Tab-separated table of C-alpha atoms (C1' of nucleotides) in Angstrom:
chain	number	residue	atom	x	y	z
A	125	MET	CA	-0.049	0.006	0.098
A	126	PHE	CA	2.667	2.499	1.095
A	127	SER	CA	6.313	2.462	0.497
A	128	LYS	CA	8.623	1.480	3.349
A	129	SER	CA	9.867	5.078	3.448
A	130	CYS	CA	6.280	6.117	3.796
A	131	GLU	CA	5.697	3.784	6.731
A	132	TYR	CA	8.774	5.021	8.412
A	133	ALA	CA	7.692	8.599	7.878
A	134	ILE	CA	4.339	7.801	9.462
A	135	LYS	CA	5.861	6.066	12.522
A	136	ALA	CA	8.288	8.914	13.023
A	137	MET	CA	5.630	11.651	12.729
A	138	ILE	CA	3.447	9.844	15.261
A	139	PHE	CA	6.598	9.474	17.497
A	140	VAL	CA	7.609	13.086	17.250
A	141	ALA	CA	3.875	14.045	17.739
A	142	GLN	CA	3.774	12.337	21.220
A	143	LYS	CA	6.859	13.994	22.398
A	144	SER	CA	5.888	17.402	21.164
A	145	LYS	CA	2.745	17.036	23.266
A	146	GLU	CA	5.066	17.314	26.246
A	147	ASN	CA	7.063	20.217	24.554
A	148	LEU	CA	9.986	17.994	23.892
A	149	ARG	CA	12.318	18.000	20.964
A	150	VAL	CA	13.491	14.562	19.657
A	151	GLY	CA	16.786	13.753	17.974
A	152	ILE	CA	17.142	11.379	14.946
A	153	LYS	CA	18.707	8.692	17.073
A	154	GLU	CA	15.808	8.709	19.549
A	155	ILE	CA	13.421	8.498	16.573
A	156	ALA	CA	15.199	5.755	14.802
A	157	LYS	CA	15.384	3.783	18.008
A	158	GLY	CA	11.645	4.471	18.999
A	159	THR	CA	10.413	3.310	15.576
A	160	ASP	CA	12.775	0.437	14.828
A	161	ALA	CA	14.097	2.139	11.696
A	162	PRO	CA	17.535	2.391	10.514
A	163	GLU	CA	19.018	5.765	11.745
A	164	HIS	CA	20.562	7.177	8.613
A	165	PHE	CA	17.833	6.156	6.485
A	166	MET	CA	15.311	7.836	8.858
A	167	ALA	CA	17.544	10.862	8.925
A	168	LYS	CA	16.915	11.322	5.130
A	169	ILE	CA	13.188	10.878	5.576
A	170	MET	CA	12.998	13.472	8.338
A	171	GLN	CA	15.007	15.926	6.355
A	172	ASP	CA	12.518	15.548	3.520
A	173	LEU	CA	9.600	15.983	5.782
A	174	SER	CA	11.205	18.964	7.386
A	175	ARG	CA	12.089	20.426	3.966
A	176	ARG	CA	8.355	20.020	3.098
A	177	LYS	CA	7.218	21.865	6.250
A	178	LEU	CA	5.415	18.894	7.775
A	179	LEU	CA	7.195	19.449	11.106
A	180	HIS	CA	10.003	21.740	12.585
A	181	SER	CA	13.582	20.964	13.247
A	182	ALA	CA	16.321	22.762	15.168
A	183	LYS	CA	20.086	22.312	14.735
A	184	GLY	CA	22.662	22.361	17.632
A	185	PRO	CA	22.570	21.499	21.224
A	186	ASN	CA	19.095	20.816	22.370
A	187	GLY	CA	17.997	20.681	18.731
A	188	GLY	CA	15.873	18.058	17.233
A	189	PHE	CA	12.514	17.640	15.501
A	190	TYR	CA	9.390	18.969	16.968
A	191	MET	CA	5.857	20.088	16.084
A	192	ASP	CA	3.599	23.076	16.691
A	193	ASN	CA	-0.143	22.851	16.866
A	194	THR	CA	-0.338	23.486	13.084
A	195	ASP	CA	2.004	20.536	12.358
A	196	LEU	CA	-0.159	18.218	14.643
A	197	LYS	CA	-3.033	18.829	12.375
A	198	ASN	CA	-1.349	16.973	9.483
A	199	SER	CA	-2.974	13.924	8.540
A	200	ILE	CA	-1.504	10.607	7.386
A	201	ALA	CA	-2.796	11.552	3.918
A	202	ASP	CA	-0.417	14.666	4.146
A	203	ILE	CA	2.656	12.369	4.919
A	204	VAL	CA	1.641	9.895	2.241
A	205	LYS	CA	1.478	12.676	-0.340
A	206	ALA	CA	4.671	14.073	0.708
A	207	VAL	CA	6.523	10.745	0.520
A	208	ASP	CA	4.814	8.608	-2.077
A	209	GLY	CA	3.291	11.415	-4.138
A	210	GLY	CA	-0.160	10.940	-5.564
A	211	SER	CA	0.061	7.453	-6.865
A	212	PHE	CA	-2.269	6.245	-4.120
A	213	TYR	CA	-4.950	8.651	-5.152
A	214	LYS	CA	-4.598	8.264	-8.931
A	215	ASP	CA	-3.389	4.711	-9.854
A	216	CYS	CA	-5.899	2.013	-11.244
A	217	VAL	CA	-5.671	-1.156	-8.887
A	218	LEU	CA	-4.815	-3.251	-11.933
A	219	GLY	CA	-2.185	-0.986	-12.911
A	220	LEU	CA	-3.893	0.106	-16.193
A	221	LYS	CA	-2.564	3.327	-17.762
A	222	VAL	CA	-6.033	4.146	-18.752
A	223	CYS	CA	-8.828	3.571	-16.305
A	224	SER	CA	-11.430	6.254	-15.759
A	225	GLU	CA	-15.115	6.800	-15.292
A	226	LYS	CA	-15.422	6.653	-19.216
A	227	ASN	CA	-12.982	3.846	-19.635
A	228	PRO	CA	-13.516	1.819	-16.389
A	229	CYS	CA	-11.511	-1.398	-15.703
A	230	PRO	CA	-13.667	-4.259	-14.596
A	231	VAL	CA	-13.154	-3.292	-10.910
A	232	HIS	CA	-13.131	0.414	-11.345
A	233	PHE	CA	-16.360	1.231	-9.553
A	234	GLU	CA	-16.057	-1.440	-6.825
A	235	TYR	CA	-12.595	-0.027	-6.152
A	236	LYS	CA	-13.637	3.492	-6.260
A	237	ALA	CA	-16.091	2.940	-3.385
A	238	ILE	CA	-13.454	1.348	-1.355
A	239	LYS	CA	-10.819	3.913	-2.188
A	240	LYS	CA	-13.109	6.394	-0.776
A	241	ASN	CA	-13.035	4.771	2.525
A	242	LEU	CA	-9.358	4.420	2.416
A	243	ILE	CA	-9.113	8.201	1.631
A	244	SER	CA	-11.463	9.006	4.446
A	245	MET	CA	-9.322	6.998	6.805
A	246	ILE	CA	-5.882	8.675	5.927
A	247	GLU	CA	-7.352	12.130	5.540
A	248	ASN	CA	-9.406	12.070	8.792
A	249	ASN	CA	-6.633	10.736	11.037
A	250	THR	CA	-4.387	13.570	12.182
A	251	LEU	CA	-1.458	13.410	14.395
A	252	ALA	CA	-3.417	15.019	17.108
A	253	ASP	CA	-6.046	12.238	16.777
A	254	PHE	CA	-3.218	9.735	17.123
A	255	ASN	CA	-2.096	11.329	20.294
A	256	GLU	CA	-5.489	10.983	21.707
A	257	LYS	CA	-6.026	7.469	20.649
A	258	LEU	CA	-2.543	6.405	22.008
A	259	GLU	CA	-3.304	8.258	25.414
A	260	THR	CA	-6.233	6.018	26.143
A	261	GLY	CA	-3.864	2.962	26.183
A	262	LYS	CA	-6.096	1.002	23.916
A	263	PHE	CA	-3.783	1.363	20.885
A	264	PHE	CA	-0.198	0.516	20.312
A	265	LEU	CA	2.830	0.912	18.035
A	266	LYS	CA	4.601	-2.072	18.673
A	267	ASN	CA	7.440	-3.323	16.527
A	268	LYS	CA	8.634	-6.290	18.733
B	224	MET	CA	-1.223	-2.175	-3.560
B	225	PHE	CA	0.025	-4.996	-5.735
B	226	SER	CA	3.544	-5.506	-7.124
B	227	LYS	CA	4.132	-4.766	-10.765
B	228	SER	CA	4.764	-8.512	-11.371
B	229	CYS	CA	1.309	-9.129	-9.823
B	230	GLU	CA	-0.438	-6.496	-12.025
B	231	TYR	CA	1.018	-8.050	-15.129
B	232	ALA	CA	0.050	-11.397	-13.762
B	233	ILE	CA	-3.661	-10.156	-13.360
B	234	LYS	CA	-3.594	-8.535	-16.801
B	235	ALA	CA	-2.245	-11.748	-18.398
B	236	MET	CA	-4.749	-13.899	-16.865
B	237	ILE	CA	-7.547	-11.846	-17.999
B	238	PHE	CA	-6.174	-11.788	-21.427
B	239	VAL	CA	-5.663	-15.521	-21.513
B	240	ALA	CA	-9.242	-16.041	-19.968
B	241	GLN	CA	-10.758	-13.958	-22.876
B	242	LYS	CA	-9.091	-16.171	-25.549
B	243	SER	CA	-9.734	-19.318	-23.574
B	244	LYS	CA	-13.499	-18.645	-24.014
B	245	GLU	CA	-12.948	-19.226	-27.763
B	246	ASN	CA	-10.913	-22.260	-27.148
B	247	LEU	CA	-7.787	-20.460	-28.267
B	248	ARG	CA	-4.250	-20.868	-26.910
B	249	VAL	CA	-2.054	-17.853	-26.591
B	250	GLY	CA	1.653	-17.674	-26.879
B	251	ILE	CA	3.809	-15.551	-24.682
B	252	LYS	CA	4.355	-12.904	-27.431
B	253	GLU	CA	0.930	-12.341	-27.856
B	254	ILE	CA	0.212	-11.966	-24.106
B	255	ALA	CA	2.954	-9.553	-23.678
B	256	LYS	CA	1.742	-7.415	-26.715
B	257	GLY	CA	-1.849	-7.622	-25.534
B	258	THR	CA	-1.034	-6.458	-22.011
B	259	ASP	CA	1.804	-3.900	-22.879
B	260	ALA	CA	4.272	-5.804	-20.838
B	261	PRO	CA	8.009	-6.800	-21.522
B	262	GLU	CA	7.862	-10.135	-23.207
B	263	HIS	CA	10.655	-12.024	-21.290
B	264	PHE	CA	9.608	-10.592	-17.953
B	265	MET	CA	5.957	-11.666	-18.653
B	266	ALA	CA	7.312	-15.216	-19.635
B	267	LYS	CA	8.715	-15.622	-16.140
B	268	ILE	CA	5.547	-14.674	-14.600
B	269	MET	CA	3.509	-17.196	-16.830
B	270	GLN	CA	5.939	-19.874	-16.038
B	271	ASP	CA	5.352	-19.235	-12.365
B	272	LEU	CA	1.529	-19.090	-12.740
B	273	SER	CA	1.704	-22.322	-14.837
B	274	ARG	CA	3.821	-24.011	-12.164
B	275	ARG	CA	1.341	-23.044	-9.578
B	276	LYS	CA	-1.412	-24.499	-11.578
B	277	LEU	CA	-3.392	-21.222	-12.120
B	278	LEU	CA	-3.595	-22.052	-15.742
B	279	HIS	CA	-2.352	-24.635	-18.290
B	280	SER	CA	0.377	-24.472	-20.711
B	281	ALA	CA	1.677	-26.563	-23.726
B	282	LYS	CA	4.997	-26.627	-25.356
B	283	GLY	CA	5.712	-27.033	-29.175
B	284	PRO	CA	3.629	-25.953	-32.299
B	285	ASN	CA	0.187	-24.708	-31.549
B	286	GLY	CA	1.206	-24.582	-27.982
B	287	GLY	CA	0.685	-21.548	-25.590
B	288	PHE	CA	-1.321	-20.898	-22.586
B	289	TYR	CA	-4.882	-21.645	-21.927
B	290	MET	CA	-7.453	-22.114	-19.305
B	291	ASP	CA	-10.145	-24.789	-18.626
B	292	ASN	CA	-13.373	-24.136	-16.687
B	293	THR	CA	-11.669	-24.729	-13.436
B	294	ASP	CA	-8.891	-22.161	-14.225
B	295	LEU	CA	-11.658	-19.749	-15.132
B	296	LYS	CA	-12.979	-19.921	-11.574
B	297	ASN	CA	-9.806	-18.444	-10.260
B	298	SER	CA	-10.176	-15.076	-8.583
B	299	ILE	CA	-7.796	-12.046	-8.542
B	300	ALA	CA	-7.145	-13.071	-4.891
B	301	ASP	CA	-5.651	-16.257	-6.093
B	302	ILE	CA	-3.385	-14.457	-8.541
B	303	VAL	CA	-2.363	-12.070	-5.815
B	304	LYS	CA	-1.584	-14.933	-3.232
B	305	ALA	CA	0.384	-16.776	-5.959
B	306	VAL	CA	2.338	-13.808	-6.951
B	307	ASP	CA	2.700	-11.555	-3.935
B	308	GLY	CA	2.203	-14.073	-1.145
B	309	GLY	CA	0.039	-13.358	1.860
B	310	SER	CA	1.375	-9.879	2.690
B	311	PHE	CA	-1.868	-8.022	1.313
B	312	TYR	CA	-3.820	-10.169	3.892
B	313	LYS	CA	-1.461	-9.971	6.771
B	314	ASP	CA	0.310	-6.757	6.924
B	315	CYS	CA	-0.415	-3.711	8.938
B	316	VAL	CA	-1.041	-0.547	7.052
B	317	LEU	CA	1.491	1.310	9.059
B	318	GLY	CA	3.870	-1.549	8.682
B	319	LEU	CA	4.029	-2.355	12.223
B	320	LYS	CA	5.341	-5.879	13.087
B	321	VAL	CA	2.970	-6.161	15.987
B	322	CYS	CA	-0.547	-5.211	15.007
B	323	SER	CA	-3.527	-7.418	15.949
B	324	GLU	CA	-6.984	-7.379	17.804
B	325	LYS	CA	-5.018	-7.385	21.008
B	326	ASN	CA	-2.330	-5.008	20.042
B	327	PRO	CA	-4.113	-2.772	17.520
B	328	CYS	CA	-2.420	0.111	15.815
B	329	PRO	CA	-4.500	3.486	15.864
B	330	VAL	CA	-6.125	2.693	12.528
B	331	HIS	CA	-6.405	-1.149	12.975
B	332	PHE	CA	-10.166	-1.393	13.269
B	333	GLU	CA	-10.862	1.165	10.537
B	334	TYR	CA	-8.512	-0.489	8.226
B	335	LYS	CA	-9.917	-3.850	9.108
B	336	ALA	CA	-13.397	-2.964	7.859
B	337	ILE	CA	-11.996	-1.594	4.693
B	338	LYS	CA	-9.658	-4.524	4.129
B	339	LYS	CA	-12.808	-6.698	4.412
B	340	ASN	CA	-14.177	-4.965	1.371
B	341	LEU	CA	-10.915	-5.117	-0.521
B	342	ILE	CA	-10.836	-8.866	0.220
B	343	SER	CA	-14.241	-9.361	-0.954
B	344	MET	CA	-13.538	-7.472	-4.198
B	345	ILE	CA	-10.585	-9.654	-4.945
B	346	GLU	CA	-12.031	-12.834	-3.865
B	347	ASN	CA	-15.518	-12.329	-5.597
B	348	ASN	CA	-14.018	-11.375	-9.023
B	349	THR	CA	-13.148	-14.589	-11.007
B	350	LEU	CA	-11.703	-14.640	-14.420
B	351	ALA	CA	-15.089	-15.948	-15.661
B	352	ASP	CA	-16.671	-12.770	-14.063
B	353	PHE	CA	-14.191	-10.587	-15.916
B	354	ASN	CA	-15.014	-12.442	-19.316
B	355	GLU	CA	-18.781	-11.479	-18.624
B	356	LYS	CA	-17.995	-7.915	-17.743
B	357	LEU	CA	-15.727	-7.256	-20.734
B	358	GLU	CA	-18.313	-8.806	-22.987
B	359	THR	CA	-20.791	-6.175	-22.156
B	360	GLY	CA	-18.717	-3.650	-23.700
B	361	LYS	CA	-18.943	-1.419	-20.706
B	362	PHE	CA	-15.448	-2.150	-19.239
B	363	PHE	CA	-12.016	-1.873	-20.557
B	364	LEU	CA	-8.566	-3.003	-20.191
B	365	LYS	CA	-6.732	0.013	-21.865
B	366	ASN	CA	-3.043	0.676	-21.679
B	367	LYS	CA	-2.641	3.450	-24.081
C	1	DA	C1'	35.781	32.932	20.599
C	2	DT	C1'	35.782	27.759	21.092
C	3	DA	C1'	33.874	23.341	21.627
C	4	DA	C1'	30.095	20.609	21.451
C	5	DT	C1'	25.858	19.262	19.413
C	6	DA	C1'	22.568	18.068	16.041
C	7	DA	C1'	20.428	18.453	11.597
C	8	DA	C1'	21.419	19.210	6.405
C	9	DA	C1'	23.615	17.672	2.710
C	10	DG	C1'	26.436	14.847	-0.411
C	11	DA	C1'	28.171	10.621	-1.818
C	12	DG	C1'	28.262	6.040	-1.659
C	13	DT	C1'	26.669	0.807	-1.036
C	14	DT	C1'	23.470	-2.985	-0.922
C	15	DT	C1'	19.219	-5.278	-1.767
C	16	DT	C1'	14.967	-6.080	-4.259
C	17	DT	C1'	12.522	-5.488	-8.230
C	18	DT	C1'	12.107	-5.257	-12.895
C	19	DA	C1'	13.708	-6.466	-17.136
C	20	DT	C1'	16.628	-8.872	-20.985
C	21	DC	C1'	19.089	-12.642	-23.278
C	22	DT	C1'	20.331	-17.282	-24.120
C	23	DT	C1'	19.938	-22.285	-23.742
C	24	DT	C1'	17.357	-26.388	-22.886
C	25	DT	C1'	13.403	-29.312	-23.108
C	26	DA	C1'	9.102	-30.877	-24.769
C	27	DT	C1'	5.733	-31.390	-28.573
C	28	DT	C1'	3.990	-31.345	-33.082
C	29	DT	C1'	4.225	-31.368	-37.946
C	30	DT	C1'	6.316	-32.811	-42.016
D	91	DA	C1'	13.700	-39.114	-38.034
D	92	DA	C1'	14.173	-34.090	-38.892
D	93	DA	C1'	12.711	-29.458	-38.637
D	94	DA	C1'	10.106	-26.212	-36.403
D	95	DT	C1'	7.619	-24.319	-32.651
D	96	DA	C1'	7.053	-22.815	-28.089
D	97	DA	C1'	7.345	-22.993	-23.255
D	98	DA	C1'	10.916	-23.950	-19.221
D	99	DA	C1'	14.891	-22.850	-17.245
D	100	DG	C1'	19.224	-20.438	-16.267
D	101	DA	C1'	22.028	-16.656	-16.205
D	102	DT	C1'	22.699	-11.511	-16.515
D	103	DA	C1'	21.772	-6.732	-16.671
D	104	DA	C1'	19.474	-2.468	-15.322
D	105	DA	C1'	16.651	0.339	-12.378
D	106	DA	C1'	14.614	1.477	-8.154
D	107	DA	C1'	14.196	1.230	-3.375
D	108	DA	C1'	16.291	0.698	0.851
D	109	DC	C1'	20.018	1.686	3.670
D	110	DT	C1'	25.018	3.503	5.245
D	111	DC	C1'	28.858	6.675	6.030
D	112	DT	C1'	31.163	11.158	5.888
D	113	DT	C1'	31.276	16.076	5.497
D	114	DT	C1'	29.190	20.580	6.149
D	115	DT	C1'	26.404	23.984	8.266
D	116	DA	C1'	23.795	26.092	11.946
D	117	DT	C1'	23.148	26.809	16.744
D	118	DT	C1'	24.095	26.709	21.542
D	119	DA	C1'	26.592	26.565	25.697
D	120	DT	C1'	30.834	27.221	27.976
DNA sequence: ATAATAAAAGAGTTTTTTATCTTTTATTTT
DNA sequence: AAAATAAAAGATAAAAAACTCTTTTATTAT
């Protein structure tokens, strides 16, 4: 569904969001450890997210990545678009170059309805929402 | 969603299914052309599908790939499982190693409901169904 | 000012996926 | 039996994705 880079990005964003709630900045090492991701690879991803203004970063001592309230309003969809581009939104399930309302593939309309739900799911779940959900103790981000 | 190999496999299977309806065998060249896929790469995929008994093949003159009525009952899901394995069924959307009813990620239950529909879609669409749909002239498999 | 810190940037490497080319084996037709 | 056909199999090659390492730049604290 999403690239591995994108999965890492989502995990990292949720991780930073949780820390930002307590006004803490997080370094790349902590993010990598906290998400079970390779440090230097994650660093590249974070640089990209930062460049694209999905979160803030600060160099030097006590630096790190952090989010303000605007950043916390970002949804999974925003992260997906930033990392994987629009392919998730655009592409035909069967991989057909031409597939539209006028030239639908055999599963076009079925998939259209499902995709609508998928899009709702990623657009309606913001980082702030994740913070709330995780606070309840009913949801987890376990990697081992 | 699916790997490129899997997309090619689905396209090829639909292509062969259409020809099999008229009791025709199709060679790899024809399949590759008819699906806009690289010939030798598609050959590998077809070998794999054939080995896994998703369709029949015959060597020599007048040989090629073809399907009997049992083969036509295969669904997209069968093809996906053969080519991409069970990852589509098993994996967490966020890529978490641990994500289950007991340890759900923040979108686990939402995605579970959607995945149910996705699975219905791929399990309930057989190659025979595609043949019918395409016969109506209301659906297309266009690549250009 | 200097040293320490941490992200940004640049330049690789490795692995996986996708794609191509060649040889072999099985089958059919002449 | 010989020639032709077409898939099967094996071996490479190219491209993309995932991952690593090093240097540079900005910031802070001493």
